[in-house]
Amino acid sequence: MSDACGCGHDEPRPENEEEHEPEKLWQVTEIRAAAVAGVLLIAGLIVGWTGGPHPIELALYVLALVVAGYTFVLSTLKRLARGKIGVGTLMTIAAVGAVLLGEVEEAAMLAFLFAISEGLEEYSVTRTRRGLRALLSLVPATATVARGGREEVVEPGELRLGEIMIVKPGERIATDGIIRSGRTALDVSAITGESVPAEAGPGDEVFAGSINGTGALDVEVTASAQDNSLAKIVRIVEAEQSRKGEAQRLADKIAKPLVPAILVAAAAIAAVGSLLGDPRVWIERALVVLVAASPCALAIAVPVTVFAAVGAASKLGVLVKGGAALEALGRIRGIALDKTGTLTRNRPTVIDIATANGTSRAEVLAVAAALEVRSEHPLAKAILAAAGDDITPAENVEAVTSAGLTGRLGSVTVRLGRPGWIEPGSLAADVERMQHAGATAVLIERDGIVIGAVAVRDELRPEAAEVVAGLRRDGYHLVMLTGDNERTARALAADVGIDEIHADLRPEDKARIIEQLGRQRSMAMVGDGVNDAPALATADLGIAMGAMGTDVAIETADVALMGEDLRHLPQALRHARRSRRIMLQNIGLSLAIITVLMPLALFGALGLAAVVLVHEVAEIVVIANGVRAGHAEALTPAAQPVEKAADTAVAPM
């Protein structure tokens, strides 16, 4: 919220005040003060209507003014002492001016309505902030840990890295960890937005707040309670919510100079009017103009929408880093999708093996696995899984950038790499067939002779084609980027329904292409946040896919899809477009109110009480409209794609 024109509390929130945030509307201090002031106002009106003593009527109005004014006058004076003015300044001047003119009832009404609007603003913002921090309540109050040969029940904050948590069926997991024993189906819907349980076993990561299914688990603690995935999400979002988007900057640009301009205009109206007519009339009109032009609704128009929208997105497993990211997400018209891990499952599998020169398939796999055993390349896992456990590692293994691996098995030199670096020879037709099938082909050479080719394919996500078709219907321009070869890329692109592809790309090539595409339209890049980091940073908006527990993805991207379901992408886009429309609606309404009220106030068509009432009702409407951004539709269990277990065996020939 703009410091110059913020409509809410002028003093910064103490760090420990989160513990005392109101959970109910009646717990808000301003609302309580307004309720008391309202009772006093009604009592004063009743005394006046019934012809009661005027001193009593006046005393009731004064008390109402003091009670309601206490919520903003003191903070306004403190700001003035620091040389800062805001909407509270305008309201204070208007209230004091009305009292000096003898309109105590009008001043009390102004203070009463302004206290209500401040209370509603405070409640709406704290409610959305509290909704985000409610993610932390997913962490259980206790955890069971194995210590000294026995089980102990401790608080999550007492868990130490490397300890073994014992998670029983139906329990929530207290912090992030790695399963050391046991198998289960984890409910991660509260974190990733995906309601289909995820199968998990030894070696798999688990995250704080997940619900264990039917199997007992031993989980090694890998993150403290203060630094687990849920705490990290909340911390990042709360920090990033201060990043202002264009709509909020526009509101600030308008509101910041508007407050002093209103003061100058009101002073001019009072001075000139007093020279030409009745000073009392024109001073009163100047005070009414002061209130009519107040940008209170404008100041809260965007922040409340951003808080609500970002909080709702986090509950769907979409991490949006503040207003700037939210607006960019709602504004983009082009999307570049990385192939591996975004359109595909990122679970490569050996699907075919071709042999040459009398070599068996087992020999080809043995040589390939010997070179890949210490490699971190995605294809290595597939080859090692197909080769089995009996692997003799090669010696002196060296990686050749963008080409392959070379090493020695005994006294023989062996190589594994892409076609071109190793000539396929008699396997040329087999390599072409593999690539047309959408697989990546690697050639294996022993002692200078090609002995085989291995086809590895990363299958498309089951929902990929559906998502691409939906994005195209919504008018997005789609591009696929991949480091894979052209033939493999075109085969997968045809299956998923993308026409424009760029293949054989290195990370820096992806960034260069994103920059070129960005000259034509606003572009988003969707990738895994590691190899795609340069492209994510270059794009107008970086979106990390499957970012749960991945620090690089969360830090690099503007938006992170925590789960693996690609359908969260169009869901996030729809949510952002709707939220951006709400922001613009709020700004338009706020400006329209000021534009209409000012001339009516200037020419005496509306009095102070009427202007205050219209203004504060408008602010309530703006807040209510902004809170609508806090509603987002989650994926239903019935709509979730059925995940099939990855087949790590070699497909039959």
XYZ file of C-alpha atoms in Angstrom:
653
model
C 0.000 0.000 0.000
C 1.316 3.414 -0.859
C 2.943 5.113 2.024
C 1.841 8.457 0.767
C -1.793 7.728 0.457
C -2.476 4.537 2.330
C -5.959 4.404 3.651
C -5.362 1.912 6.386
C -3.243 2.150 9.481
C -0.539 4.717 9.137
C 1.856 3.105 11.560
C 3.778 -0.001 10.471
C 2.580 -3.291 11.901
C 4.697 -4.566 14.775
C 6.443 -7.825 13.998
C 4.696 -9.707 16.790
C 1.251 -8.409 15.935
C 0.556 -11.457 13.758
C -0.345 -13.326 16.943
C -3.115 -10.804 17.657
C -4.613 -10.484 14.174
C -8.423 -10.468 14.299
C -10.134 -13.660 13.249
C -13.642 -12.181 13.410
C -14.875 -8.859 12.076
C -16.004 -7.694 15.519
C -12.463 -8.229 16.840
C -11.134 -5.393 14.646
C -10.462 -2.297 16.795
C -11.848 0.122 14.206
C -15.077 -1.854 13.859
C -15.568 -1.875 17.629
C -14.928 1.870 17.805
C -17.317 2.455 14.906
C -19.996 0.373 16.650
C -19.711 2.471 19.807
C -19.674 5.691 17.772
C -22.708 4.495 15.829
C -24.674 3.908 19.027
C -23.736 7.400 20.246
C -24.729 8.924 16.898
C -28.119 7.207 16.948
C -28.644 8.328 20.525
C -27.818 11.902 19.523
C -30.235 11.744 16.585
C -32.990 10.388 18.822
C -32.427 13.184 21.348
C -32.586 15.749 18.525
C -35.723 14.281 16.927
C -37.560 14.105 20.236
C -36.709 17.711 21.108
C -34.413 16.771 23.976
C -31.832 19.092 25.527
C -29.380 20.399 22.944
C -26.320 20.072 25.241
C -26.995 16.339 25.612
C -27.400 15.938 21.835
C -24.148 17.832 21.234
C -22.312 15.832 23.894
C -23.362 12.555 22.245
C -22.092 13.757 18.854
C -18.797 14.890 20.412
C -18.341 11.525 22.100
C -19.085 9.741 18.807
C -16.506 11.933 17.064
C -13.865 11.267 19.723
C -14.413 7.476 19.731
C -14.368 7.104 15.923
C -11.695 9.765 15.374
C -9.324 8.028 17.780
C -8.866 5.264 15.143
C -7.148 7.562 12.643
C -6.451 11.067 14.034
C -3.502 10.139 16.288
C -1.774 8.101 13.574
C -2.365 10.937 11.115
C -0.711 13.438 13.449
C 2.288 11.105 13.883
C 2.666 10.881 10.112
C 2.416 14.650 9.780
C 5.199 14.989 12.332
C 7.360 12.909 9.975
C 6.359 15.064 7.007
C 3.981 12.496 5.486
C 0.415 13.093 4.419
C -2.276 10.638 3.430
C -5.992 10.092 3.193
C -6.191 10.229 6.981
C -4.875 13.788 6.707
C -7.758 14.777 4.446
C -10.302 13.187 6.768
C -8.778 14.833 9.850
C -8.816 18.276 8.229
C -12.404 17.760 7.078
C -13.516 16.676 10.571
C -11.743 19.591 12.299
C -13.129 22.033 9.740
C -16.675 20.755 10.241
C -16.325 21.202 14.013
C -15.051 24.757 13.563
C -18.087 25.474 11.387
C -20.337 24.093 14.114
C -21.237 20.927 12.142
C -20.313 18.466 14.884
C -22.893 15.945 13.685
C -21.346 15.979 10.182
C -17.858 15.543 11.654
C -19.019 12.614 13.790
C -20.684 10.982 10.786
C -17.461 11.370 8.741
C -15.347 9.807 11.519
C -17.875 6.986 12.015
C -17.941 6.006 8.327
C -14.187 6.353 7.904
C -13.593 4.101 10.937
C -15.859 1.469 9.362
C -13.971 1.616 6.056
C -10.597 1.338 7.833
C -11.844 -1.616 9.847
C -13.118 -3.425 6.760
C -9.834 -2.771 4.982
C -7.845 -4.085 7.941
C -10.017 -7.175 8.205
C -9.901 -7.990 4.483
C -6.113 -7.714 4.263
C -5.429 -9.663 7.464
C -7.914 -12.340 6.428
C -6.137 -12.973 3.123
C -2.730 -12.841 4.865
C -3.998 -15.263 7.496
C -5.338 -17.541 4.751
C -1.865 -17.795 3.283
C -0.223 -18.524 6.642
C -2.904 -21.147 7.279
C -0.709 -23.405 5.133
C 1.566 -23.647 8.147
C -1.282 -25.185 10.143
C -0.933 -28.253 7.903
C 2.136 -29.164 9.950
C 1.070 -31.406 12.867
C 1.612 -30.301 16.456
C 3.827 -33.313 17.211
C 6.053 -35.822 15.444
C 7.334 -39.244 16.402
C 11.109 -39.684 16.166
C 13.446 -42.608 16.846
C 16.015 -41.634 19.485
C 18.250 -43.888 21.544
C 16.512 -47.039 20.400
C 13.031 -45.855 21.371
C 10.264 -43.675 19.990
C 9.789 -40.140 21.309
C 6.984 -37.669 20.602
C 8.399 -34.168 20.043
C 7.341 -30.854 18.576
C 8.294 -30.326 14.883
C 10.671 -27.535 15.906
C 12.713 -30.060 17.915
C 13.413 -32.325 14.931
C 17.073 -32.477 13.915
C 18.507 -33.045 10.436
C 19.288 -36.706 9.783
C 16.904 -38.064 12.417
C 14.350 -40.696 11.484
C 10.693 -39.718 11.803
C 8.174 -42.500 12.200
C 5.031 -41.613 10.287
C 2.025 -43.830 10.952
C -0.869 -44.352 8.509
C -3.193 -41.335 8.395
C -0.694 -38.945 10.010
C 0.569 -35.693 8.526
C 4.289 -35.411 7.873
C 5.898 -32.835 10.171
C 8.726 -31.677 7.883
C 10.482 -32.480 4.623
C 12.403 -35.708 4.354
C 13.363 -38.800 2.364
C 11.662 -42.170 2.837
C 14.139 -44.761 4.092
C 11.693 -47.627 4.495
C 8.036 -48.290 3.812
C 5.658 -47.660 0.921
C 2.482 -45.618 0.835
C 0.216 -43.311 -1.145
C 0.677 -39.680 -0.076
C -2.124 -37.127 -0.141
C -0.365 -33.906 -1.236
C -3.488 -32.019 -2.339
C -3.087 -29.261 0.261
C 0.390 -28.469 -1.054
C 0.391 -29.122 -4.799
C -3.331 -28.929 -5.550
C -3.299 -32.474 -6.963
C -5.904 -34.631 -5.284
C -4.805 -38.021 -6.628
C -2.521 -39.669 -4.028
C 1.106 -40.022 -5.117
C 2.795 -43.402 -4.724
C 5.988 -43.135 -2.675
C 8.661 -45.547 -1.471
C 12.313 -45.712 -0.349
C 14.388 -42.867 -1.788
C 11.395 -40.640 -2.571
C 11.108 -37.120 -1.164
C 8.167 -36.241 1.073
C 7.063 -32.779 2.119
C 5.698 -31.158 5.238
C 1.904 -31.246 5.437
C 1.477 -34.357 3.253
C -0.891 -36.986 4.641
C 0.434 -40.531 4.855
C -1.822 -43.192 3.386
C -1.968 -46.790 4.512
C 1.710 -47.637 5.006
C 3.994 -46.863 7.943
C 7.078 -44.872 6.939
C 10.558 -44.220 8.275
C 11.526 -40.768 7.004
C 14.951 -39.135 7.304
C 14.583 -35.438 8.204
C 16.148 -33.165 5.559
C 14.769 -29.753 6.605
C 14.026 -28.038 9.887
C 10.488 -26.930 10.743
C 11.500 -23.306 10.079
C 12.952 -24.120 6.651
C 10.673 -26.800 5.253
C 8.767 -26.461 2.004
C 5.588 -24.991 3.525
C 7.464 -22.398 5.584
C 9.490 -21.488 2.512
C 6.362 -20.950 0.393
C 4.755 -18.678 2.976
C 7.973 -16.740 3.562
C 8.592 -16.131 -0.139
C 5.015 -15.119 -0.938
C 4.745 -12.725 1.997
C 8.063 -11.118 1.039
C 7.200 -10.938 -2.652
C 3.713 -9.512 -2.163
C 5.332 -6.106 -1.844
C 6.501 -6.303 -5.466
C 4.146 -3.935 -7.240
C 2.674 -4.628 -10.636
C 1.744 -2.037 -13.243
C -1.799 -1.640 -11.919
C -0.583 -0.942 -8.400
C 2.117 1.411 -9.667
C -0.563 3.190 -11.708
C -2.742 3.551 -8.614
C 0.230 4.885 -6.652
C 1.219 7.287 -9.419
C -2.278 8.731 -9.390
C -2.851 8.722 -5.633
C 0.533 9.980 -4.430
C 0.328 13.464 -6.035
C -3.458 13.547 -5.666
C -3.443 14.068 -1.881
C -1.382 17.298 -1.853
C -3.192 18.466 -4.997
C -6.530 18.030 -3.209
C -5.289 20.081 -0.260
C -4.172 22.890 -2.590
C -7.431 22.770 -4.544
C -9.553 22.832 -1.379
C -7.572 25.787 -0.034
C -8.027 27.623 -3.339
C -11.777 26.947 -3.377
C -12.130 28.235 0.179
C -10.038 31.363 -0.498
C -11.508 32.335 -3.857
C -15.055 31.465 -2.806
C -14.740 33.510 0.376
C -13.712 36.548 -1.673
C -16.652 36.170 -4.056
C -19.368 34.964 -1.686
C -20.275 33.722 1.763
C -17.039 32.437 3.399
C -18.941 29.865 5.491
C -20.571 28.340 2.408
C -17.332 28.097 0.435
C -15.228 26.806 3.311
C -17.830 24.106 3.842
C -17.770 23.260 0.127
C -13.963 23.131 0.231
C -14.168 20.582 3.050
C -16.683 18.532 1.078
C -14.390 18.620 -1.997
C -11.537 17.530 0.262
C -13.445 14.393 1.192
C -14.945 13.833 -2.287
C -11.513 13.739 -3.926
C -10.020 11.423 -1.301
C -8.270 8.481 -3.062
C -8.983 6.040 -0.234
C -10.627 3.420 -2.448
C -7.876 3.875 -5.034
C -5.169 3.197 -2.456
C -6.699 -0.130 -1.390
C -7.984 -1.136 -4.850
C -4.980 -3.218 -5.902
C -3.351 -4.423 -2.641
C -6.457 -6.205 -1.373
C -6.874 -7.901 -4.763
C -3.234 -9.017 -4.832
C -3.353 -10.402 -1.278
C -6.530 -12.325 -2.022
C -5.427 -13.655 -5.419
C -1.939 -14.738 -4.320
C -3.328 -16.441 -1.220
C -5.917 -18.339 -3.269
C -3.277 -19.416 -5.793
C -1.041 -20.803 -3.035
C -3.874 -23.055 -1.864
C -4.043 -24.487 -5.387
C -0.351 -25.344 -5.440
C 0.575 -22.257 -7.497
C 3.233 -19.996 -5.955
C 2.832 -16.450 -7.355
C 5.488 -13.930 -6.329
C 3.458 -10.791 -5.742
C 1.428 -8.334 -7.764
C 3.952 -7.896 -10.584
C 3.991 -11.647 -11.281
C 0.212 -11.885 -10.953
C -0.326 -9.120 -13.509
C 2.269 -10.530 -15.903
C 0.604 -13.944 -15.670
C -2.720 -12.384 -16.592
C -1.236 -10.369 -19.458
C 0.939 -12.858 -21.389
C -0.123 -14.021 -24.851
C 2.685 -16.442 -25.723
C 3.976 -19.525 -23.872
C 7.239 -21.367 -24.502
C 7.187 -24.892 -23.094
C 10.292 -26.883 -22.323
C 9.904 -30.505 -23.419
C 11.600 -32.558 -20.714
C 9.800 -32.463 -17.387
C 7.127 -30.077 -18.633
C 5.403 -31.736 -21.564
C 6.924 -35.083 -20.635
C 7.032 -37.015 -17.358
C 10.829 -36.638 -16.994
C 11.028 -40.425 -16.571
C 13.074 -41.607 -19.595
C 12.747 -45.293 -20.480
C 14.739 -47.504 -22.852
C 12.261 -48.565 -25.528
C 14.511 -50.129 -28.196
C 18.027 -51.478 -28.766
C 19.634 -52.040 -32.166
C 22.860 -54.091 -32.486
C 25.633 -54.349 -35.048
C 28.733 -56.401 -35.792
C 27.459 -59.504 -33.995
C 27.041 -57.830 -30.614
C 24.180 -58.849 -28.301
C 21.730 -56.440 -26.724
C 23.102 -57.316 -23.283
C 26.625 -56.337 -24.376
C 25.402 -53.024 -25.791
C 23.617 -52.233 -22.544
C 26.616 -53.304 -20.454
C 28.972 -50.936 -22.284
C 26.441 -48.088 -22.177
C 25.811 -48.591 -18.450
C 29.558 -48.753 -17.739
C 29.905 -45.219 -19.093
C 26.660 -43.845 -17.615
C 27.032 -45.298 -14.106
C 28.420 -42.042 -12.711
C 26.612 -39.690 -15.078
C 23.844 -37.346 -13.930
C 22.332 -37.043 -17.399
C 18.575 -37.846 -17.502
C 19.191 -40.634 -20.039
C 21.610 -42.345 -17.661
C 18.844 -43.423 -15.267
C 16.952 -45.129 -18.082
C 20.009 -47.012 -19.340
C 21.074 -48.068 -15.841
C 17.554 -49.287 -15.033
C 17.502 -51.380 -18.202
C 21.000 -52.808 -17.592
C 20.241 -54.107 -14.095
C 22.506 -54.231 -11.051
C 25.531 -56.119 -12.413
C 27.471 -53.187 -13.880
C 31.253 -52.863 -14.247
C 32.092 -49.133 -14.249
C 34.353 -47.818 -17.003
C 37.591 -46.051 -16.101
C 38.831 -42.590 -17.073
C 35.326 -41.511 -18.063
C 35.180 -38.002 -19.513
C 32.163 -36.013 -20.655
C 32.391 -34.286 -24.019
C 30.110 -31.227 -23.961
C 27.007 -31.628 -26.129
C 28.398 -34.878 -27.521
C 28.651 -37.813 -25.094
C 31.022 -39.820 -22.910
C 34.334 -41.538 -23.463
C 36.231 -43.991 -21.242
C 37.999 -47.333 -21.024
C 36.824 -50.854 -20.226
C 39.965 -52.787 -19.482
C 42.310 -52.015 -22.375
C 39.515 -51.050 -24.781
C 38.339 -47.494 -25.489
C 34.548 -47.103 -25.373
C 32.318 -44.173 -26.327
C 28.639 -43.276 -26.021
C 27.090 -40.273 -27.721
C 24.760 -38.639 -30.158
C 24.673 -39.415 -33.892
C 27.097 -37.109 -35.637
C 29.695 -37.314 -32.922
C 29.638 -41.074 -33.463
C 28.884 -42.112 -37.049
C 25.992 -44.654 -37.098
C 27.316 -46.626 -40.068
C 25.101 -49.670 -40.636
C 22.741 -48.481 -37.883
C 21.753 -45.279 -39.726
C 18.297 -46.618 -40.650
C 17.705 -47.824 -37.080
C 18.690 -44.444 -35.661
C 16.332 -42.654 -38.054
C 13.501 -45.053 -37.109
C 14.104 -44.402 -33.389
C 14.065 -40.647 -33.860
C 10.862 -40.741 -35.933
C 9.283 -42.645 -33.027
C 10.020 -39.661 -30.788
C 12.976 -41.280 -29.014
C 16.477 -40.011 -28.359
C 19.032 -42.325 -29.963
C 22.525 -42.781 -28.522
C 25.238 -44.782 -30.248
C 27.690 -47.060 -28.444
C 31.176 -47.635 -29.819
C 33.827 -50.170 -28.665
C 37.389 -50.029 -29.852
C 36.416 -47.697 -32.699
C 33.571 -49.928 -33.931
C 29.852 -49.114 -33.518
C 28.208 -51.989 -31.672
C 24.706 -50.677 -31.079
C 22.164 -47.907 -30.599
C 19.866 -47.380 -27.639
C 16.520 -45.551 -27.963
C 15.350 -43.694 -24.884
C 12.009 -41.920 -24.764
C 10.460 -39.684 -22.158
C 6.707 -40.241 -22.503
C 4.323 -37.314 -22.752
C 2.246 -36.455 -19.726
C -1.254 -37.904 -20.169
C -2.801 -34.429 -19.834
C -0.322 -32.658 -22.164
C -2.405 -32.789 -25.353
C -5.529 -31.652 -23.477
C -3.689 -28.696 -21.938
C -2.111 -27.626 -25.242
C -5.472 -27.777 -27.024
C -7.061 -25.667 -24.280
C -4.294 -23.059 -24.379
C -4.621 -22.779 -28.159
C -8.378 -22.295 -27.829
C -7.679 -19.494 -25.347
C -5.590 -17.743 -27.987
C -2.075 -18.359 -26.660
C 0.809 -18.718 -29.114
C 2.652 -21.926 -28.149
C 6.273 -22.860 -28.777
C 8.217 -25.953 -27.726
C 11.895 -25.602 -26.778
C 14.173 -28.618 -26.327
C 17.776 -29.688 -26.372
C 16.703 -32.879 -28.147
C 17.238 -33.501 -31.854
C 14.884 -32.115 -34.501
C 13.252 -35.426 -35.478
C 12.490 -36.478 -31.910
C 11.184 -33.009 -31.095
C 8.889 -32.915 -34.130
C 7.470 -36.360 -33.332
C 6.585 -35.336 -29.765
C 5.311 -31.913 -30.859
C 2.980 -33.561 -33.367
C 1.620 -35.866 -30.654
C 0.907 -32.969 -28.301
C -0.342 -30.495 -30.940
C 2.385 -27.815 -31.055
C 3.373 -26.471 -34.474
C 6.387 -24.289 -33.683
C 9.444 -26.036 -32.257
C 13.082 -25.154 -31.643
C 15.368 -28.160 -31.155
C 19.056 -28.901 -30.455
C 19.129 -26.015 -27.983
C 21.569 -25.289 -25.185
C 20.347 -23.270 -22.153
C 21.728 -20.032 -23.601
C 19.990 -20.781 -26.942
C 16.643 -21.034 -25.164
C 17.199 -17.626 -23.566
C 18.078 -16.117 -26.962
C 14.933 -17.517 -28.609
C 12.753 -16.315 -25.722
C 14.204 -12.830 -26.212
C 13.365 -12.949 -29.932
C 9.816 -14.199 -29.326
C 9.319 -11.526 -26.658
C 9.685 -8.802 -29.280
C 6.420 -9.985 -30.873
C 4.291 -10.631 -27.787
C 4.477 -10.938 -23.999
C 6.066 -14.368 -23.392
C 6.092 -16.833 -20.508
C 8.648 -19.616 -20.238
C 7.615 -22.880 -18.569
C 10.515 -25.073 -17.470
C 12.079 -26.975 -14.594
C 13.965 -24.013 -13.119
C 17.415 -25.647 -13.341
C 18.598 -26.086 -16.947
C 16.007 -23.540 -17.999
C 17.099 -20.856 -15.526
C 18.471 -18.468 -18.225
C 15.242 -18.720 -20.245
C 13.072 -18.322 -17.140
C 14.967 -15.162 -16.254
C 14.810 -13.778 -19.820
C 11.071 -14.273 -20.326
C 8.491 -11.676 -19.321
C 7.329 -14.339 -16.861
C 9.152 -17.455 -15.683
C 7.004 -20.434 -14.642
C 8.690 -23.391 -12.918
C 6.960 -26.752 -13.345
C 6.937 -29.332 -10.550
C 8.871 -27.015 -8.242
C 7.943 -28.542 -4.872
C 11.104 -28.799 -2.813
C 13.299 -27.371 -5.590
C 15.047 -24.258 -4.293
C 16.392 -23.234 -7.705
C 12.943 -23.387 -9.286
C 11.261 -21.414 -6.513
C 13.997 -18.757 -6.452
C 14.355 -18.355 -10.236
C 10.763 -18.332 -11.410
C 8.111 -15.654 -10.975
C 5.454 -18.371 -10.709
C 6.005 -21.952 -9.537
C 3.607 -24.848 -10.138
C 4.317 -26.983 -7.094
C 2.781 -30.182 -8.464
C 3.359 -32.311 -11.557
C -0.073 -31.876 -13.156
C 0.318 -29.645 -16.218
C -3.369 -28.654 -16.018
C -2.440 -26.301 -13.197
C -0.913 -24.055 -15.886
C -4.188 -23.046 -17.619
C -5.839 -22.950 -14.204
C -3.230 -20.431 -12.991
C -3.606 -18.396 -16.194
C -7.395 -18.186 -15.819
C -7.047 -17.170 -12.177
C -4.532 -14.449 -13.043
C -6.624 -13.053 -15.921
C -9.662 -12.823 -13.657
C -7.642 -11.199 -10.854
C -6.173 -8.647 -13.260
C -9.675 -7.747 -14.477
C -10.719 -7.213 -10.851
C -7.716 -4.914 -10.275
C -8.627 -2.789 -13.296
C -12.304 -2.728 -12.268
C -11.325 -1.444 -8.837
C -9.081 1.280 -10.249
C -11.781 2.346 -12.712
C -14.481 2.466 -10.035
C -12.240 4.420 -7.642
C -11.418 7.042 -10.270
C -15.047 7.250 -11.410
C -16.226 7.964 -7.863
C -13.732 10.826 -7.501
C -14.628 12.209 -10.943
C -18.362 12.234 -10.210
C -18.257 13.418 -6.594
C -15.897 16.385 -7.023
C -18.136 18.577 -9.237
C -21.218 17.656 -7.189
C -19.362 18.725 -4.027
C -18.018 21.899 -5.638
C -21.453 23.126 -6.693
C -23.106 22.228 -3.403
C -25.261 19.378 -4.703
C -23.964 17.059 -1.957
C -23.183 17.777 1.685
C -20.334 16.388 3.751
C -22.300 13.455 5.177
C -23.610 12.401 1.750
C -20.138 12.550 0.152
C -18.605 10.570 3.005
C -21.340 7.952 2.749
C -20.916 7.534 -1.019
C -17.136 7.435 -0.711
C -17.061 4.823 2.019
C -19.705 2.668 0.340
C -17.506 2.777 -2.768
C -14.541 1.617 -0.714
C -16.577 -1.254 0.702
C -17.526 -2.229 -2.861
C -13.861 -2.083 -3.930
C -12.791 -4.255 -0.987
C -15.583 -6.770 -1.618
C -14.682 -6.896 -5.308
C -11.001 -7.388 -4.469
C -11.792 -10.216 -2.083
C -13.471 -12.029 -5.020
C -9.967 -12.678 -6.331
C -9.541 -15.003 -3.367
C -11.837 -17.578 -4.954
C -10.254 -20.027 -7.385
C -11.568 -23.353 -8.600
C -9.439 -26.358 -7.696
C -8.956 -29.401 -9.910
C -11.476 -32.077 -9.025
C -10.331 -35.622 -8.238
C -12.371 -36.955 -11.153
C -10.474 -34.710 -13.531
C -7.041 -35.830 -12.414
C -5.110 -37.942 -14.918
C -4.375 -41.505 -13.882
C -0.641 -41.921 -13.424
C 0.773 -45.162 -14.746
C 3.901 -46.566 -13.217
C 6.948 -45.863 -15.355
C 8.100 -49.033 -17.099
C 11.831 -49.223 -16.670
C 12.195 -52.479 -18.555
C 13.274 -52.619 -22.185
C 10.242 -52.809 -24.460
C 9.964 -55.999 -26.467
C 11.430 -55.861 -29.969
